[in-house]
mmCIF file of C-alpha atoms and ligand atoms in Angstrom:
data_model
loop_
_atom_site.group_PDB
_atom_site.id
_atom_site.type_symbol
_atom_site.label_atom_id
_atom_site.label_comp_id
_atom_site.label_asym_id
_atom_site.label_seq_id
_atom_site.Cartn_x
_atom_site.Cartn_y
_atom_site.Cartn_z
ATOM 1 C CA MET A 1 89.367 97.306 322.456
ATOM 2 C CA ALA A 2 92.318 95.032 323.364
ATOM 3 C CA THR A 3 91.456 91.337 323.441
ATOM 4 C CA THR A 4 91.686 89.713 326.872
ATOM 5 C CA TYR A 5 92.690 86.099 327.395
ATOM 6 C CA GLN A 6 92.045 83.753 330.311
ATOM 7 C CA ARG A 7 93.750 80.556 329.149
ATOM 8 C CA ILE A 8 96.841 81.781 327.310
ATOM 9 C CA LYS A 9 99.382 84.595 327.597
ATOM 10 C CA VAL A 10 99.846 86.676 324.472
ATOM 11 C CA ALA A 11 102.919 88.867 323.942
ATOM 12 C CA PRO A 12 103.039 90.698 320.602
ATOM 13 C CA MET A 13 106.490 90.481 318.996
ATOM 14 C CA ALA A 14 106.402 93.249 316.378
ATOM 15 C CA GLY A 15 104.187 96.129 315.299
ATOM 16 C CA ALA A 16 102.584 94.496 312.278
ATOM 17 C CA LEU A 17 102.216 90.828 313.211
ATOM 18 C CA GLY A 18 103.424 87.980 315.364
ATOM 19 C CA ALA A 19 102.884 87.044 319.013
ATOM 20 C CA GLU A 20 104.497 84.656 321.469
ATOM 21 C CA ILE A 21 101.916 82.510 323.216
ATOM 22 C CA GLY A 22 102.633 81.234 326.710
ATOM 23 C CA GLY A 23 100.854 79.439 329.507
ATOM 24 C CA ILE A 24 99.771 76.416 327.498
ATOM 25 C CA ASP A 25 101.033 72.873 326.984
ATOM 26 C CA LEU A 26 100.187 71.652 323.484
ATOM 27 C CA SER A 27 101.107 68.018 324.024
ATOM 28 C CA ARG A 28 97.423 67.246 324.564
ATOM 29 C CA PRO A 29 94.860 68.903 322.260
ATOM 30 C CA PRO A 30 93.750 72.006 324.170
ATOM 31 C CA GLU A 31 90.166 72.184 325.437
ATOM 32 C CA PRO A 32 87.694 74.045 323.180
ATOM 33 C CA ALA A 33 87.837 77.270 325.220
ATOM 34 C CA ALA A 34 91.624 77.375 324.866
ATOM 35 C CA ILE A 35 91.398 76.633 321.138
ATOM 36 C CA ALA A 36 88.928 79.511 320.826
ATOM 37 C CA GLU A 37 91.447 81.838 322.515
ATOM 38 C CA ILE A 38 94.299 80.622 320.287
ATOM 39 C CA ARG A 39 92.079 81.269 317.269
ATOM 40 C CA ARG A 40 91.387 84.803 318.517
ATOM 41 C CA ALA A 41 95.105 85.436 318.977
ATOM 42 C CA PHE A 42 95.710 83.951 315.524
ATOM 43 C CA HIS A 43 93.232 86.374 313.983
ATOM 44 C CA ASP A 44 94.722 89.303 315.901
ATOM 45 C CA HIS A 45 98.403 88.489 315.218
ATOM 46 C CA GLN A 46 98.482 86.154 312.154
ATOM 47 C CA VAL A 47 101.644 84.354 313.317
ATOM 48 C CA LEU A 48 101.861 82.624 316.699
ATOM 49 C CA MET A 49 104.989 81.194 318.320
ATOM 50 C CA PHE A 50 104.739 78.670 321.175
ATOM 51 C CA ARG A 51 107.996 77.878 323.002
ATOM 52 C CA ASP A 52 109.320 74.776 324.782
ATOM 53 C CA GLN A 53 106.704 72.330 323.528
ATOM 54 C CA LYS A 54 107.437 68.598 323.565
ATOM 55 C CA LEU A 55 105.506 67.119 320.669
ATOM 56 C CA SER A 56 105.741 63.710 319.067
ATOM 57 C CA PRO A 57 104.629 63.581 315.426
ATOM 58 C CA GLU A 58 101.276 62.149 316.617
ATOM 59 C CA GLN A 59 100.800 65.030 319.081
ATOM 60 C CA HIS A 60 101.751 67.549 316.411
ATOM 61 C CA LEU A 61 99.158 66.037 314.050
ATOM 62 C CA ALA A 62 96.468 65.978 316.756
ATOM 63 C CA LEU A 63 97.135 69.654 317.488
ATOM 64 C CA GLY A 64 96.905 70.589 313.807
ATOM 65 C CA ARG A 65 93.518 68.879 313.505
ATOM 66 C CA CYS A 66 92.158 71.212 316.202
ATOM 67 C CA PHE A 67 92.336 73.978 313.599
ATOM 68 C CA GLY A 68 90.816 72.139 310.648
ATOM 69 C CA PRO A 69 91.332 69.176 308.351
ATOM 70 C CA LEU A 70 94.929 68.572 307.338
ATOM 71 C CA THR A 71 95.955 68.656 303.709
ATOM 72 C CA ARG A 72 98.962 67.366 301.772
ATOM 73 C CA SER A 73 101.023 69.749 299.714
ATOM 74 C CA PRO A 74 101.412 68.842 296.047
ATOM 75 C CA TYR A 75 104.867 68.210 294.513
ATOM 76 C CA VAL A 76 106.545 67.847 297.917
ATOM 77 C CA LYS A 77 107.503 64.462 299.351
ATOM 78 C CA HIS A 78 105.955 63.875 302.777
ATOM 79 C CA MET A 79 107.355 61.515 305.408
ATOM 80 C CA ASP A 80 106.845 57.817 304.697
ATOM 81 C CA ALA A 81 105.819 57.142 308.297
ATOM 82 C CA TYR A 82 103.668 60.292 308.591
ATOM 83 C CA PRO A 83 102.129 61.161 305.237
ATOM 84 C CA ASP A 84 100.653 64.431 306.606
ATOM 85 C CA ILE A 85 104.068 65.742 307.713
ATOM 86 C CA ILE A 86 106.804 67.311 305.593
ATOM 87 C CA ALA A 87 110.295 66.997 307.073
ATOM 88 C CA VAL A 88 111.923 70.328 306.182
ATOM 89 C CA LEU A 89 115.548 69.274 306.486
ATOM 90 C CA LYS A 90 118.913 70.636 305.466
ATOM 91 C CA GLU A 91 121.941 68.561 306.423
ATOM 92 C CA ALA A 92 125.139 70.130 307.692
ATOM 93 C CA ASP A 93 127.050 69.070 304.576
ATOM 94 C CA GLU A 94 124.570 70.641 302.135
ATOM 95 C CA ASN A 95 126.165 73.935 301.223
ATOM 96 C CA LYS A 96 125.304 76.636 298.719
ATOM 97 C CA ILE A 97 122.019 75.106 297.668
ATOM 98 C CA SER A 98 118.427 76.289 297.577
ATOM 99 C CA THR A 99 116.270 75.326 300.577
ATOM 100 C CA PHE A 100 112.528 74.898 301.074
ATOM 101 C CA GLY A 101 110.720 78.223 301.392
ATOM 102 C CA ASN A 102 113.808 80.371 300.745
ATOM 103 C CA ALA A 103 111.892 83.133 298.897
ATOM 104 C CA TRP A 104 108.914 85.246 299.942
ATOM 105 C CA HIS A 105 105.686 83.333 299.324
ATOM 106 C CA SER A 106 102.349 82.249 300.639
ATOM 107 C CA ASP A 107 102.049 78.489 300.497
ATOM 108 C CA PHE A 108 100.751 76.875 297.323
ATOM 109 C CA SER A 109 98.744 79.886 296.192
ATOM 110 C CA PHE A 110 98.407 78.218 292.783
ATOM 111 C CA LEU A 111 95.808 75.850 294.263
ATOM 112 C CA GLU A 112 92.120 76.673 293.899
ATOM 113 C CA GLU A 113 91.871 76.312 297.652
ATOM 114 C CA PRO A 114 95.265 77.371 299.067
ATOM 115 C CA PRO A 115 96.045 76.170 302.607
ATOM 116 C CA MET A 116 94.581 78.029 305.579
ATOM 117 C CA GLY A 117 97.871 77.814 307.422
ATOM 118 C CA SER A 118 100.688 75.646 308.702
ATOM 119 C CA LEU A 119 102.113 74.462 312.014
ATOM 120 C CA LEU A 120 105.906 74.257 311.834
ATOM 121 C CA TYR A 121 107.738 72.542 314.683
ATOM 122 C CA GLY A 122 111.463 72.931 315.353
ATOM 123 C CA ARG A 123 113.200 69.586 316.060
ATOM 124 C CA GLU A 124 116.892 70.343 315.393
ATOM 125 C CA ILE A 125 117.861 73.976 315.204
ATOM 126 C CA PRO A 126 121.268 75.409 314.238
ATOM 127 C CA SER A 127 123.111 77.300 316.971
ATOM 128 C CA HIS A 128 122.606 80.424 314.889
ATOM 129 C CA GLY A 129 120.870 81.192 311.598
ATOM 130 C CA GLY A 130 117.805 79.482 310.135
ATOM 131 C CA ASP A 131 115.261 82.093 311.283
ATOM 132 C CA THR A 132 111.970 82.569 309.430
ATOM 133 C CA LEU A 133 110.618 85.957 308.361
ATOM 134 C CA PHE A 134 106.907 86.748 308.049
ATOM 135 C CA ALA A 135 105.157 89.707 306.408
ATOM 136 C CA SER A 136 101.650 90.955 307.097
ATOM 137 C CA MET A 137 99.686 91.274 303.886
ATOM 138 C CA TYR A 138 97.026 93.236 305.808
ATOM 139 C CA ALA A 139 99.668 95.843 306.651
ATOM 140 C CA ALA A 140 100.910 95.843 303.061
ATOM 141 C CA TYR A 141 97.410 96.422 301.713
ATOM 142 C CA GLU A 142 96.495 99.062 304.277
ATOM 143 C CA ALA A 143 99.650 101.098 303.542
ATOM 144 C CA LEU A 144 98.763 101.531 299.856
ATOM 145 C CA SER A 145 97.151 104.745 298.615
ATOM 146 C CA PRO A 146 93.337 104.853 298.347
ATOM 147 C CA GLY A 147 93.651 104.977 294.561
ATOM 148 C CA MET A 148 95.884 101.897 294.389
ATOM 149 C CA ARG A 149 93.666 99.986 296.836
ATOM 150 C CA ALA A 150 90.544 100.788 294.822
ATOM 151 C CA MET A 151 92.210 99.627 291.608
ATOM 152 C CA LEU A 152 93.591 96.400 293.119
ATOM 153 C CA ASP A 153 90.236 95.628 294.791
ATOM 154 C CA GLY A 154 88.786 94.917 291.344
ATOM 155 C CA MET A 155 91.695 92.899 289.943
ATOM 156 C CA SER A 156 92.555 89.204 289.777
ATOM 157 C CA ALA A 157 95.882 87.521 289.112
ATOM 158 C CA VAL A 158 97.023 84.225 287.628
ATOM 159 C CA HIS A 159 99.008 81.882 289.887
ATOM 160 C CA THR A 160 100.866 78.743 288.755
ATOM 161 C CA GLY A 161 103.064 76.137 290.418
ATOM 162 C CA LYS A 162 106.070 77.549 288.510
ATOM 163 C CA PRO A 163 108.813 75.843 290.559
ATOM 164 C CA TYR A 164 107.272 72.431 289.917
ATOM 165 C CA GLY A 165 106.230 72.890 286.277
ATOM 166 C CA VAL A 166 108.051 72.747 282.976
ATOM 167 C CA GLN A 167 107.960 76.443 282.083
ATOM 168 C CA GLY A 168 109.505 78.256 284.985
ATOM 169 C CA VAL A 169 112.171 76.054 286.638
ATOM 170 C CA PRO A 170 115.643 77.637 286.511
ATOM 171 C CA LYS A 171 117.940 75.238 284.627
ATOM 172 C CA ASP A 172 120.775 75.483 287.153
ATOM 173 C CA LEU A 173 118.666 75.113 290.312
ATOM 174 C CA ARG A 174 120.486 73.039 292.973
ATOM 175 C CA VAL A 175 118.209 72.014 295.801
ATOM 176 C CA SER A 176 118.742 70.212 299.069
ATOM 177 C CA ARG A 177 118.722 66.426 298.736
ATOM 178 C CA SER A 178 117.009 66.322 302.113
ATOM 179 C CA ILE A 179 113.661 67.538 300.900
ATOM 180 C CA GLN A 180 112.441 66.060 297.671
ATOM 181 C CA MET A 181 110.294 68.147 295.360
ATOM 182 C CA GLU A 182 108.849 66.931 292.118
ATOM 183 C CA ARG A 183 109.914 69.077 289.138
ATOM 184 C CA ASN A 184 108.843 69.274 285.511
ATOM 185 C CA ASN A 185 105.256 68.186 286.038
ATOM 186 C CA PRO A 186 103.181 69.840 283.279
ATOM 187 C CA ALA A 187 100.149 69.822 285.599
ATOM 188 C CA ALA A 188 101.921 72.444 287.738
ATOM 189 C CA ASP A 189 101.783 74.932 284.844
ATOM 190 C CA ARG A 190 97.983 75.000 285.143
ATOM 191 C CA GLU A 191 96.751 78.509 285.842
ATOM 192 C CA THR A 192 94.544 79.482 288.785
ATOM 193 C CA LEU A 193 92.906 82.853 289.214
ATOM 194 C CA HIS A 194 92.749 84.603 292.600
ATOM 195 C CA PRO A 195 91.646 88.103 293.570
ATOM 196 C CA VAL A 196 94.669 90.379 294.095
ATOM 197 C CA VAL A 197 93.074 91.514 297.351
ATOM 198 C CA ARG A 198 91.627 88.766 299.481
ATOM 199 C CA VAL A 199 88.940 89.251 302.106
ATOM 200 C CA HIS A 200 89.828 87.137 305.112
ATOM 201 C CA PRO A 201 86.918 84.749 305.744
ATOM 202 C CA ASP A 202 87.115 85.095 309.549
ATOM 203 C CA THR A 203 88.212 88.688 310.172
ATOM 204 C CA GLY A 204 86.716 90.388 307.118
ATOM 205 C CA ARG A 205 89.981 92.358 306.717
ATOM 206 C CA LYS A 206 91.514 92.863 303.300
ATOM 207 C CA ALA A 207 94.954 91.447 302.531
ATOM 208 C CA LEU A 208 97.146 91.656 299.460
ATOM 209 C CA PHE A 209 97.305 88.198 297.876
ATOM 210 C CA VAL A 210 100.196 88.053 295.388
ATOM 211 C CA ASN A 211 103.642 86.519 295.825
ATOM 212 C CA ALA A 212 106.803 86.336 293.776
ATOM 213 C CA ILE A 213 107.007 82.545 293.577
ATOM 214 C CA TYR A 214 103.577 81.727 292.242
ATOM 215 C CA THR A 215 101.884 84.887 290.887
ATOM 216 C CA GLN A 216 102.555 85.203 287.173
ATOM 217 C CA ARG A 217 100.476 88.072 285.812
ATOM 218 C CA PHE A 218 97.228 89.959 286.165
ATOM 219 C CA GLU A 219 94.074 88.612 284.548
ATOM 220 C CA ASN A 220 93.693 89.777 280.931
ATOM 221 C CA MET A 221 97.249 91.183 280.843
ATOM 222 C CA THR A 222 100.545 89.825 279.576
ATOM 223 C CA ALA A 223 103.387 88.964 281.953
ATOM 224 C CA ALA A 224 105.382 91.939 280.595
ATOM 225 C CA GLU A 225 102.492 94.328 281.207
ATOM 226 C CA SER A 226 101.956 92.949 284.714
ATOM 227 C CA LYS A 227 105.605 92.907 285.783
ATOM 228 C CA PRO A 228 106.111 96.541 286.842
ATOM 229 C CA LEU A 229 103.099 96.586 289.145
ATOM 230 C CA LEU A 230 103.736 93.069 290.468
ATOM 231 C CA ASP A 231 107.364 93.942 291.185
ATOM 232 C CA PHE A 232 106.204 97.049 293.013
ATOM 233 C CA LEU A 233 103.742 95.018 295.115
ATOM 234 C CA PHE A 234 106.295 92.267 295.902
ATOM 235 C CA ALA A 235 108.814 94.871 297.130
ATOM 236 C CA HIS A 236 106.181 96.959 298.913
ATOM 237 C CA ALA A 237 104.873 93.953 300.888
ATOM 238 C CA ILE A 238 108.192 93.024 302.500
ATOM 239 C CA GLN A 239 109.134 96.379 304.003
ATOM 240 C CA PRO A 240 110.670 95.756 307.435
ATOM 241 C CA GLU A 241 107.764 97.543 309.170
ATOM 242 C CA PHE A 242 105.351 94.878 307.891
ATOM 243 C CA THR A 243 107.459 91.944 309.098
ATOM 244 C CA CYS A 244 108.464 89.921 312.119
ATOM 245 C CA ARG A 245 111.313 87.438 312.521
ATOM 246 C CA LEU A 246 111.090 84.102 314.318
ATOM 247 C CA ARG A 247 114.185 82.798 316.062
ATOM 248 C CA TRP A 248 113.786 79.065 316.544
ATOM 249 C CA ALA A 249 114.811 76.756 319.376
ATOM 250 C CA PRO A 250 114.177 73.027 319.648
ATOM 251 C CA GLY A 251 110.542 72.683 320.771
ATOM 252 C CA SER A 252 109.335 75.953 319.184
ATOM 253 C CA LEU A 253 106.094 75.684 317.251
ATOM 254 C CA ALA A 254 104.926 78.399 314.879
ATOM 255 C CA MET A 255 101.496 78.621 313.354
ATOM 256 C CA TRP A 256 100.787 81.084 310.540
ATOM 257 C CA ASP A 257 97.785 82.271 308.595
ATOM 258 C CA ASN A 258 98.577 81.699 304.941
ATOM 259 C CA ARG A 259 95.668 83.884 303.792
ATOM 260 C CA CYS A 260 97.098 87.154 305.086
ATOM 261 C CA THR A 261 100.861 86.576 305.456
ATOM 262 C CA MET A 262 103.902 85.623 303.416
ATOM 263 C CA HIS A 263 107.027 83.986 304.791
ATOM 264 C CA TYR A 264 110.700 83.475 303.962
ATOM 265 C CA ALA A 265 112.985 80.785 305.377
ATOM 266 C CA ILE A 266 116.456 82.327 305.712
ATOM 267 C CA ASN A 267 119.158 80.062 304.264
ATOM 268 C CA ASP A 268 122.153 81.255 306.308
ATOM 269 C CA TYR A 269 123.211 78.131 308.212
ATOM 270 C CA ASP A 270 125.524 76.159 305.898
ATOM 271 C CA GLY A 271 127.472 73.649 307.967
ATOM 272 C CA ARG A 272 124.714 73.257 310.578
ATOM 273 C CA ARG A 273 121.763 70.813 310.484
ATOM 274 C CA ARG A 274 118.174 72.085 310.667
ATOM 275 C CA LEU A 275 115.145 69.798 310.922
ATOM 276 C CA MET A 276 111.578 71.051 311.095
ATOM 277 C CA HIS A 277 108.295 69.153 310.858
ATOM 278 C CA ARG A 278 105.536 70.922 308.995
ATOM 279 C CA ILE A 279 101.850 70.136 308.778
ATOM 280 C CA THR A 280 99.362 72.040 306.659
ATOM 281 C CA VAL A 281 95.728 72.876 307.406
ATOM 282 C CA ALA A 282 93.292 72.960 304.486
ATOM 283 C CA GLY A 283 91.870 76.284 303.319
ATOM 284 C CA GLU A 284 89.049 77.608 301.211
ATOM 285 C CA ARG A 285 88.506 79.402 297.889
ATOM 286 C CA SER A 286 89.687 82.989 297.916
ATOM 287 C CA VAL A 287 87.130 85.801 297.756
ATOM 288 C CA GLY A 288 87.865 89.392 296.763
ATOM 289 C CA PRO A 289 86.268 92.656 297.951
ATOM 290 C CA ARG A 290 83.972 92.684 294.956
ATOM 291 C CA ARG A 291 83.423 88.972 295.325
ATOM 292 C CA ASN A 292 85.784 88.362 292.396
ATOM 293 C CA ALA A 293 86.409 84.800 293.514
ATOM 294 C CA ALA A 294 88.772 82.523 291.606
HETATM 295 C C1 SIN B 1 108.251 76.852 304.725
HETATM 296 O O1 SIN B 1 108.204 77.656 303.792
HETATM 297 O O2 SIN B 1 107.270 76.224 305.103
HETATM 298 C C2 SIN B 1 109.577 76.634 305.454
HETATM 299 C C3 SIN B 1 109.731 77.569 306.577
HETATM 300 C C4 SIN B 1 111.004 77.328 307.327
HETATM 301 O O3 SIN B 1 111.661 76.296 307.125
HETATM 302 O O4 SIN B 1 111.369 78.166 308.151
#
């Protein structure tokens, strides 16, 4: 049965995931009944986009806390004035460099308790370019054959903070000076085990939980043995039918569920400045269908 809403307007934006939410001003923390409706929409659509919001950093932080305790992301420099906010910035003169989030991933999946989600707010948006893609990992899982699903249901995979460690950083990586990330920290090479299929703690739905940035190999297998199946899963998960694309404007706020989506920040706006503020909501340990928790 379709969910009905009294306090917000919900307009789905693609078949697999994503909805635009209207009829609400987020500059003051919404009342509990409205938060409950936003949560329902979040569970139904996994990625929510609110337009034309005027949020100071304090208002952004207060909104984020309505959805759970905030957490700080390791290896990424947060704002001096707002230590729970990451300024995701690329300056107009930064050309042909790597930018934050410019590969399919779910955030910090190498943590024992990866984030629940993030609230990303558009402050300065290029006239064109700089969209963000999202993929539904529910849709990816559900489209697999019964045999593949049954096999993956019993598997776990090793995740590491490869881009921040000493083993996996490409030697010639050139990254934006506008967002500082710590590199070559041996602690980032630490391995964390997660089920390959994650049961969402609120919806009970199963989602694929591997991503090309942080997932290294399957448990009890070598990287070479794991690669063909991981490569298949990475490519399978980002089929256009499982995705939606967010076009930003100043004042747009997106909120995504990191437990059942991946995202990709498109780096196609050389010569134009883009400034986003991101806050991250803490998550929980992952649990698999056969309770093969990390
Ligand atoms: C991110 O991965 O959090 C960045 C997303 C974006 O800048 O669009």
